[in-house]
Amino acid sequence: HLQLQESGPRLVKPSETLSVTCTVSGGSDSDTYYWAWIRLPPGKGLEWIGNFYYTGNPYYSPSLKSRVTISADTSRTHISLNLTAVTAADTAVYYCAANVGTSGIDVWGQGTTVTVSS
Amino acid sequence: DIVMTQSPLSLPVTPGESASIACRSNQTLRHINGYTYLDWYLQKPGQSPQLLIYLGSDRASGVPDRFSGSGSDTDFTLKISKVEAEDVGVYYCMQALQTPFTFGPGTKVDIK
């Protein structure tokens, strides 16, 4: 079955670029999945960052659109999140997730904590 | 963006009793295809969120039948019958009708 594993630097300096990678394993028929990045800032609720299908264009949250890029490699084993010009407000646990069933986000990675600090 | 609200934001529960969480959207979540794109998630302490309910009332695979979702258009309810200690955590509703998908603020459920 599909498994997702996030990885990336735990500490990023303000104004720099946050880069997190999601390694995809297992699963099949990936053209029908949608992939998403979601984050959980400390003391706050879940926030949708963006999502995409392999066969379509990505959708980004308007509040992050000018700074975020989600992409996948040609082997479809890695999905990347890049967030530029980060501030302390971008400190969060970042989750890679996927919809593989009828509806709903039914597969989640374990999350990776990223702290923005000098 | 569709705005999601939840109530209550904090819910102490007694094991064995029932609990309900309300979720409201500021516009209908019913698609022209007839489906209602409202999900419920539970994030247990120290864990990733997990899908409980999708399309308003369909239980996800492996979810105990003490969890049920109901409602339509803009008003929804998650009911937990006979709450167990393992049900503690933060419950979120999320609309998946249109991007950006948006979550409610979360309801923290803990044991009295």
PDB file of C-alpha atoms in Angstrom:
ATOM      1  CA  HIS A   1       0.000   0.000   0.000  1.00  0.00           C
ATOM      2  CA  LEU A   2       1.036   3.616  -0.536  1.00  0.00           C
ATOM      3  CA  GLN A   3       3.498   5.114   1.946  1.00  0.00           C
ATOM      4  CA  LEU A   4       4.797   8.656   2.174  1.00  0.00           C
ATOM      5  CA  GLN A   5       7.907   9.896   3.959  1.00  0.00           C
ATOM      6  CA  GLU A   6       8.870  13.546   4.287  1.00  0.00           C
ATOM      7  CA  SER A   7      12.455  14.718   4.618  1.00  0.00           C
ATOM      8  CA  GLY A   8      14.313  17.987   4.659  1.00  0.00           C
ATOM      9  CA  PRO A   9      16.219  20.484   6.798  1.00  0.00           C
ATOM     10  CA  ARG A  10      14.817  21.024  10.274  1.00  0.00           C
ATOM     11  CA  LEU A  11      16.063  24.613  10.437  1.00  0.00           C
ATOM     12  CA  VAL A  12      15.812  27.301   7.788  1.00  0.00           C
ATOM     13  CA  LYS A  13      16.934  30.911   8.084  1.00  0.00           C
ATOM     14  CA  PRO A  14      14.495  33.772   7.502  1.00  0.00           C
ATOM     15  CA  SER A  15      14.288  34.933   3.869  1.00  0.00           C
ATOM     16  CA  GLU A  16      15.716  31.624   2.613  1.00  0.00           C
ATOM     17  CA  THR A  17      13.900  28.794   0.792  1.00  0.00           C
ATOM     18  CA  LEU A  18      12.277  25.887   2.613  1.00  0.00           C
ATOM     19  CA  SER A  19      12.575  22.648   0.662  1.00  0.00           C
ATOM     20  CA  VAL A  20      10.866  19.439   1.743  1.00  0.00           C
ATOM     21  CA  THR A  21      10.755  16.195  -0.196  1.00  0.00           C
ATOM     22  CA  CYS A  22       8.170  13.445   0.017  1.00  0.00           C
ATOM     23  CA  THR A  23       9.336   9.963  -0.938  1.00  0.00           C
ATOM     24  CA  VAL A  24       6.573   7.824  -2.374  1.00  0.00           C
ATOM     25  CA  SER A  25       6.590   4.041  -2.117  1.00  0.00           C
ATOM     26  CA  GLY A  26       4.041   1.349  -2.752  1.00  0.00           C
ATOM     27  CA  GLY A  27       0.681   2.044  -4.334  1.00  0.00           C
ATOM     28  CA  SER A  28      -0.323   1.902  -7.980  1.00  0.00           C
ATOM     29  CA  ASP A  29      -2.374   3.711 -10.577  1.00  0.00           C
ATOM     30  CA  SER A  30      -0.822   6.991  -9.455  1.00  0.00           C
ATOM     31  CA  ASP A  31      -2.456   8.987 -12.282  1.00  0.00           C
ATOM     32  CA  THR A  32      -5.701   8.894 -10.314  1.00  0.00           C
ATOM     33  CA  TYR A  33      -4.241  10.104  -7.034  1.00  0.00           C
ATOM     34  CA  TYR A  34      -3.984  13.685  -6.004  1.00  0.00           C
ATOM     35  CA  TRP A  35      -1.052  14.746  -3.886  1.00  0.00           C
ATOM     36  CA  ALA A  36      -1.104  17.471  -1.306  1.00  0.00           C
ATOM     37  CA  TRP A  37       1.038  19.404   1.107  1.00  0.00           C
ATOM     38  CA  ILE A  38      -0.533  20.480   4.376  1.00  0.00           C
ATOM     39  CA  ARG A  39       1.068  22.110   7.360  1.00  0.00           C
ATOM     40  CA  LEU A  40       0.404  22.466  11.074  1.00  0.00           C
ATOM     41  CA  PRO A  41       1.889  25.594  12.670  1.00  0.00           C
ATOM     42  CA  PRO A  42       2.544  25.355  16.414  1.00  0.00           C
ATOM     43  CA  GLY A  43      -0.578  26.085  18.416  1.00  0.00           C
ATOM     44  CA  LYS A  44      -2.713  26.415  15.293  1.00  0.00           C
ATOM     45  CA  GLY A  45      -4.825  24.263  12.986  1.00  0.00           C
ATOM     46  CA  LEU A  46      -4.170  22.472   9.738  1.00  0.00           C
ATOM     47  CA  GLU A  47      -3.480  24.630   6.679  1.00  0.00           C
ATOM     48  CA  TRP A  48      -3.758  23.546   3.062  1.00  0.00           C
ATOM     49  CA  ILE A  49      -0.690  24.513   1.044  1.00  0.00           C
ATOM     50  CA  GLY A  50      -1.484  23.040  -2.341  1.00  0.00           C
ATOM     51  CA  ASN A  51      -2.180  19.929  -4.367  1.00  0.00           C
ATOM     52  CA  PHE A  52      -1.763  18.459  -7.828  1.00  0.00           C
ATOM     53  CA  TYR A  53      -2.395  15.501 -10.070  1.00  0.00           C
ATOM     54  CA  TYR A  54       0.447  14.095 -12.141  1.00  0.00           C
ATOM     55  CA  THR A  55      -1.621  14.821 -15.220  1.00  0.00           C
ATOM     56  CA  GLY A  56      -2.599  18.388 -14.342  1.00  0.00           C
ATOM     57  CA  ASN A  57      -1.477  21.722 -13.023  1.00  0.00           C
ATOM     58  CA  PRO A  58      -0.929  22.329  -9.331  1.00  0.00           C
ATOM     59  CA  TYR A  59      -3.305  24.339  -7.181  1.00  0.00           C
ATOM     60  CA  TYR A  60      -1.848  26.577  -4.493  1.00  0.00           C
ATOM     61  CA  SER A  61      -3.373  28.337  -1.539  1.00  0.00           C
ATOM     62  CA  PRO A  62      -3.818  31.997  -2.522  1.00  0.00           C
ATOM     63  CA  SER A  63      -2.097  33.091   0.659  1.00  0.00           C
ATOM     64  CA  LEU A  64       1.072  31.213  -0.355  1.00  0.00           C
ATOM     65  CA  LYS A  65       0.787  31.192  -4.133  1.00  0.00           C
ATOM     66  CA  SER A  66       3.503  33.768  -4.770  1.00  0.00           C
ATOM     67  CA  ARG A  67       6.046  31.756  -2.783  1.00  0.00           C
ATOM     68  CA  VAL A  68       5.208  28.068  -3.223  1.00  0.00           C
ATOM     69  CA  THR A  69       6.031  25.446  -5.822  1.00  0.00           C
ATOM     70  CA  ILE A  70       4.970  21.794  -5.745  1.00  0.00           C
ATOM     71  CA  SER A  71       6.451  19.390  -8.246  1.00  0.00           C
ATOM     72  CA  ALA A  72       7.224  15.740  -8.849  1.00  0.00           C
ATOM     73  CA  ASP A  73      10.162  14.014 -10.459  1.00  0.00           C
ATOM     74  CA  THR A  74       9.744  12.025 -13.659  1.00  0.00           C
ATOM     75  CA  SER A  75      10.063   8.742 -11.797  1.00  0.00           C
ATOM     76  CA  ARG A  76       7.074   9.746  -9.625  1.00  0.00           C
ATOM     77  CA  THR A  77       8.903   8.664  -6.495  1.00  0.00           C
ATOM     78  CA  HIS A  78       9.507  12.125  -5.060  1.00  0.00           C
ATOM     79  CA  ILE A  79       7.195  15.074  -4.578  1.00  0.00           C
ATOM     80  CA  SER A  80       8.803  18.353  -3.619  1.00  0.00           C
ATOM     81  CA  LEU A  81       7.621  21.433  -1.790  1.00  0.00           C
ATOM     82  CA  ASN A  82       9.547  24.670  -2.106  1.00  0.00           C
ATOM     83  CA  LEU A  83       8.573  27.774  -0.158  1.00  0.00           C
ATOM     84  CA  THR A  84      10.600  30.914  -0.740  1.00  0.00           C
ATOM     85  CA  ALA A  85      11.270  33.961   1.441  1.00  0.00           C
ATOM     86  CA  VAL A  86      10.272  32.182   4.632  1.00  0.00           C
ATOM     87  CA  THR A  87       9.517  33.895   7.914  1.00  0.00           C
ATOM     88  CA  ALA A  88       8.855  32.633  11.419  1.00  0.00           C
ATOM     89  CA  ALA A  89       5.203  32.255  10.425  1.00  0.00           C
ATOM     90  CA  ASP A  90       6.255  29.367   8.166  1.00  0.00           C
ATOM     91  CA  THR A  91       7.451  27.327  11.141  1.00  0.00           C
ATOM     92  CA  ALA A  92       5.292  24.195  11.112  1.00  0.00           C
ATOM     93  CA  VAL A  93       5.044  20.467  10.732  1.00  0.00           C
ATOM     94  CA  TYR A  94       4.811  19.830   6.997  1.00  0.00           C
ATOM     95  CA  TYR A  95       2.789  16.837   5.829  1.00  0.00           C
ATOM     96  CA  CYS A  96       2.793  15.151   2.479  1.00  0.00           C
ATOM     97  CA  ALA A  97      -0.547  13.487   1.813  1.00  0.00           C
ATOM     98  CA  ALA A  98      -2.541  11.796  -0.927  1.00  0.00           C
ATOM     99  CA  ASN A  99      -6.033  10.891  -1.973  1.00  0.00           C
ATOM    100  CA  VAL A 100      -6.072   7.375  -3.355  1.00  0.00           C
ATOM    101  CA  GLY A 101      -9.634   6.334  -2.631  1.00  0.00           C
ATOM    102  CA  THR A 102     -13.038   7.671  -3.513  1.00  0.00           C
ATOM    103  CA  SER A 103     -12.542  10.935  -1.672  1.00  0.00           C
ATOM    104  CA  GLY A 104     -10.733  12.374   1.285  1.00  0.00           C
ATOM    105  CA  ILE A 105      -7.048  12.504   2.116  1.00  0.00           C
ATOM    106  CA  ASP A 106      -6.534   8.917   3.123  1.00  0.00           C
ATOM    107  CA  VAL A 107      -2.751   8.601   3.136  1.00  0.00           C
ATOM    108  CA  TRP A 108      -0.497  10.852   5.205  1.00  0.00           C
ATOM    109  CA  GLY A 109       3.211  10.988   5.813  1.00  0.00           C
ATOM    110  CA  GLN A 110       4.515  11.220   9.345  1.00  0.00           C
ATOM    111  CA  GLY A 111       5.325  14.900   8.893  1.00  0.00           C
ATOM    112  CA  THR A 112       8.548  16.827   9.185  1.00  0.00           C
ATOM    113  CA  THR A 113       9.095  19.741  11.535  1.00  0.00           C
ATOM    114  CA  VAL A 114      10.654  22.841  10.012  1.00  0.00           C
ATOM    115  CA  THR A 115      11.672  25.795  12.141  1.00  0.00           C
ATOM    116  CA  VAL A 116      12.426  29.172  10.632  1.00  0.00           C
ATOM    117  CA  SER A 117      14.960  30.960  12.777  1.00  0.00           C
ATOM    118  CA  SER A 118      18.279  32.709  12.493  1.00  0.00           C
TER     119      SER A 118
ATOM    120  CA  ASP B   1     -12.106  30.798  -0.015  1.00  0.00           C
ATOM    121  CA  ILE B   2     -14.763  28.735   1.735  1.00  0.00           C
ATOM    122  CA  VAL B   3     -14.684  29.445   5.466  1.00  0.00           C
ATOM    123  CA  MET B   4     -15.208  26.549   7.859  1.00  0.00           C
ATOM    124  CA  THR B   5     -16.219  26.914  11.485  1.00  0.00           C
ATOM    125  CA  GLN B   6     -16.551  24.309  14.226  1.00  0.00           C
ATOM    126  CA  SER B   7     -18.157  24.141  17.634  1.00  0.00           C
ATOM    127  CA  PRO B   8     -17.289  23.562  20.309  1.00  0.00           C
ATOM    128  CA  LEU B   9     -13.558  24.196  20.117  1.00  0.00           C
ATOM    129  CA  SER B  10     -12.990  22.170  23.272  1.00  0.00           C
ATOM    130  CA  LEU B  11     -14.962  19.110  24.284  1.00  0.00           C
ATOM    131  CA  PRO B  12     -14.312  17.153  27.477  1.00  0.00           C
ATOM    132  CA  VAL B  13     -15.939  13.746  27.233  1.00  0.00           C
ATOM    133  CA  THR B  14     -16.733  10.851  29.536  1.00  0.00           C
ATOM    134  CA  PRO B  15     -15.810   7.406  28.223  1.00  0.00           C
ATOM    135  CA  GLY B  16     -18.891   5.472  27.227  1.00  0.00           C
ATOM    136  CA  GLU B  17     -20.951   8.568  26.502  1.00  0.00           C
ATOM    137  CA  SER B  18     -21.702  10.156  23.138  1.00  0.00           C
ATOM    138  CA  ALA B  19     -20.161  13.325  21.753  1.00  0.00           C
ATOM    139  CA  SER B  20     -20.991  15.561  18.821  1.00  0.00           C
ATOM    140  CA  ILE B  21     -19.026  18.174  16.920  1.00  0.00           C
ATOM    141  CA  ALA B  22     -20.674  20.676  14.611  1.00  0.00           C
ATOM    142  CA  CYS B  23     -19.115  22.055  11.444  1.00  0.00           C
ATOM    143  CA  ARG B  24     -20.462  24.823   9.259  1.00  0.00           C
ATOM    144  CA  SER B  25     -19.388  26.225   5.901  1.00  0.00           C
ATOM    145  CA  ASN B  26     -20.209  29.662   4.524  1.00  0.00           C
ATOM    146  CA  GLN B  27     -21.417  28.161   1.261  1.00  0.00           C
ATOM    147  CA  THR B  28     -22.917  24.883   0.215  1.00  0.00           C
ATOM    148  CA  LEU B  29     -20.534  21.959  -0.150  1.00  0.00           C
ATOM    149  CA  ARG B  30     -22.890  20.085  -2.461  1.00  0.00           C
ATOM    150  CA  HIS B  31     -21.461  19.649  -5.931  1.00  0.00           C
ATOM    151  CA  ILE B  32     -23.663  19.589  -9.007  1.00  0.00           C
ATOM    152  CA  ASN B  33     -22.811  15.883  -9.212  1.00  0.00           C
ATOM    153  CA  GLY B  34     -24.833  15.390  -6.046  1.00  0.00           C
ATOM    154  CA  TYR B  35     -21.932  14.613  -3.741  1.00  0.00           C
ATOM    155  CA  THR B  36     -21.157  16.728  -0.705  1.00  0.00           C
ATOM    156  CA  TYR B  37     -17.440  17.313  -0.277  1.00  0.00           C
ATOM    157  CA  LEU B  38     -17.004  17.417   3.466  1.00  0.00           C
ATOM    158  CA  ASP B  39     -14.414  15.323   5.304  1.00  0.00           C
ATOM    159  CA  TRP B  40     -13.641  14.729   8.952  1.00  0.00           C
ATOM    160  CA  TYR B  41     -10.137  14.074  10.286  1.00  0.00           C
ATOM    161  CA  LEU B  42      -8.745  13.169  13.672  1.00  0.00           C
ATOM    162  CA  GLN B  43      -5.234  14.083  14.725  1.00  0.00           C
ATOM    163  CA  LYS B  44      -4.291  12.070  17.773  1.00  0.00           C
ATOM    164  CA  PRO B  45      -1.472  13.382  19.976  1.00  0.00           C
ATOM    165  CA  GLY B  46       1.893  12.872  18.311  1.00  0.00           C
ATOM    166  CA  GLN B  47       0.377  11.407  15.153  1.00  0.00           C
ATOM    167  CA  SER B  48      -0.471  12.531  11.657  1.00  0.00           C
ATOM    168  CA  PRO B  49      -4.098  13.313  10.868  1.00  0.00           C
ATOM    169  CA  GLN B  50      -6.240  10.389   9.808  1.00  0.00           C
ATOM    170  CA  LEU B  51      -9.348  10.368   7.640  1.00  0.00           C
ATOM    171  CA  LEU B  52     -12.516   9.410   9.493  1.00  0.00           C
ATOM    172  CA  ILE B  53     -15.373  10.439   7.213  1.00  0.00           C
ATOM    173  CA  TYR B  54     -15.511  11.539   3.572  1.00  0.00           C
ATOM    174  CA  LEU B  55     -18.341  12.827   1.385  1.00  0.00           C
ATOM    175  CA  GLY B  56     -20.125  13.930   4.528  1.00  0.00           C
ATOM    176  CA  SER B  57     -21.133  10.525   5.831  1.00  0.00           C
ATOM    177  CA  ASP B  58     -18.959   7.712   4.400  1.00  0.00           C
ATOM    178  CA  ARG B  59     -16.646   6.088   6.921  1.00  0.00           C
ATOM    179  CA  ALA B  60     -13.082   5.607   5.788  1.00  0.00           C
ATOM    180  CA  SER B  61     -11.576   2.139   5.744  1.00  0.00           C
ATOM    181  CA  GLY B  62     -10.861   0.791   9.217  1.00  0.00           C
ATOM    182  CA  VAL B  63     -12.774   3.507  11.063  1.00  0.00           C
ATOM    183  CA  PRO B  64     -14.936   2.112  13.875  1.00  0.00           C
ATOM    184  CA  ASP B  65     -18.682   2.378  13.379  1.00  0.00           C
ATOM    185  CA  ARG B  66     -19.028   4.478  16.527  1.00  0.00           C
ATOM    186  CA  PHE B  67     -17.991   7.388  14.269  1.00  0.00           C
ATOM    187  CA  SER B  68     -20.715   8.775  12.046  1.00  0.00           C
ATOM    188  CA  GLY B  69     -21.092  11.856   9.893  1.00  0.00           C
ATOM    189  CA  SER B  70     -24.276  13.594   8.906  1.00  0.00           C
ATOM    190  CA  GLY B  71     -25.577  16.847   7.532  1.00  0.00           C
ATOM    191  CA  SER B  72     -25.960  18.582   4.199  1.00  0.00           C
ATOM    192  CA  ASP B  73     -25.229  21.756   2.271  1.00  0.00           C
ATOM    193  CA  THR B  74     -23.635  23.936   4.969  1.00  0.00           C
ATOM    194  CA  ASP B  75     -24.272  22.210   8.296  1.00  0.00           C
ATOM    195  CA  PHE B  76     -22.600  19.001   9.365  1.00  0.00           C
ATOM    196  CA  THR B  77     -22.140  16.893  12.467  1.00  0.00           C
ATOM    197  CA  LEU B  78     -19.637  14.293  13.550  1.00  0.00           C
ATOM    198  CA  LYS B  79     -20.993  11.994  16.221  1.00  0.00           C
ATOM    199  CA  ILE B  80     -18.950   9.655  18.366  1.00  0.00           C
ATOM    200  CA  SER B  81     -21.098   7.137  20.156  1.00  0.00           C
ATOM    201  CA  LYS B  82     -19.641   5.495  23.250  1.00  0.00           C
ATOM    202  CA  VAL B  83     -16.427   7.518  23.331  1.00  0.00           C
ATOM    203  CA  GLU B  84     -13.272   5.584  24.112  1.00  0.00           C
ATOM    204  CA  ALA B  85     -10.048   6.890  25.635  1.00  0.00           C
ATOM    205  CA  GLU B  86      -8.258   6.387  22.297  1.00  0.00           C
ATOM    206  CA  ASP B  87     -10.583   8.922  20.638  1.00  0.00           C
ATOM    207  CA  VAL B  88      -8.820  11.916  22.217  1.00  0.00           C
ATOM    208  CA  GLY B  89      -7.214  14.403  19.892  1.00  0.00           C
ATOM    209  CA  VAL B  90      -8.141  17.266  17.607  1.00  0.00           C
ATOM    210  CA  TYR B  91     -10.983  16.778  15.150  1.00  0.00           C
ATOM    211  CA  TYR B  92     -11.073  18.818  11.941  1.00  0.00           C
ATOM    212  CA  CYS B  93     -13.685  19.180   9.263  1.00  0.00           C
ATOM    213  CA  MET B  94     -12.446  20.063   5.795  1.00  0.00           C
ATOM    214  CA  GLN B  95     -14.200  21.123   2.625  1.00  0.00           C
ATOM    215  CA  ALA B  96     -12.951  19.549  -0.569  1.00  0.00           C
ATOM    216  CA  LEU B  97     -15.440  21.173  -2.933  1.00  0.00           C
ATOM    217  CA  GLN B  98     -13.089  23.802  -4.282  1.00  0.00           C
ATOM    218  CA  THR B  99      -9.472  24.787  -3.989  1.00  0.00           C
ATOM    219  CA  PRO B 100      -8.008  25.904  -1.757  1.00  0.00           C
ATOM    220  CA  PHE B 101      -9.394  23.165   0.420  1.00  0.00           C
ATOM    221  CA  THR B 102      -9.984  24.620   3.864  1.00  0.00           C
ATOM    222  CA  PHE B 103     -10.122  23.209   7.347  1.00  0.00           C
ATOM    223  CA  GLY B 104     -12.155  24.171  10.354  1.00  0.00           C
ATOM    224  CA  PRO B 105     -10.216  25.449  13.369  1.00  0.00           C
ATOM    225  CA  GLY B 106     -10.336  22.080  15.087  1.00  0.00           C
ATOM    226  CA  THR B 107     -12.129  20.691  18.131  1.00  0.00           C
ATOM    227  CA  LYS B 108      -9.955  19.360  20.914  1.00  0.00           C
ATOM    228  CA  VAL B 109     -11.498  16.316  22.543  1.00  0.00           C
ATOM    229  CA  ASP B 110     -10.136  15.070  25.830  1.00  0.00           C
ATOM    230  CA  ILE B 111     -11.278  12.890  28.685  1.00  0.00           C
ATOM    231  CA  LYS B 112     -12.963  14.482  31.683  1.00  0.00           C
TER     232      LYS B 112
END
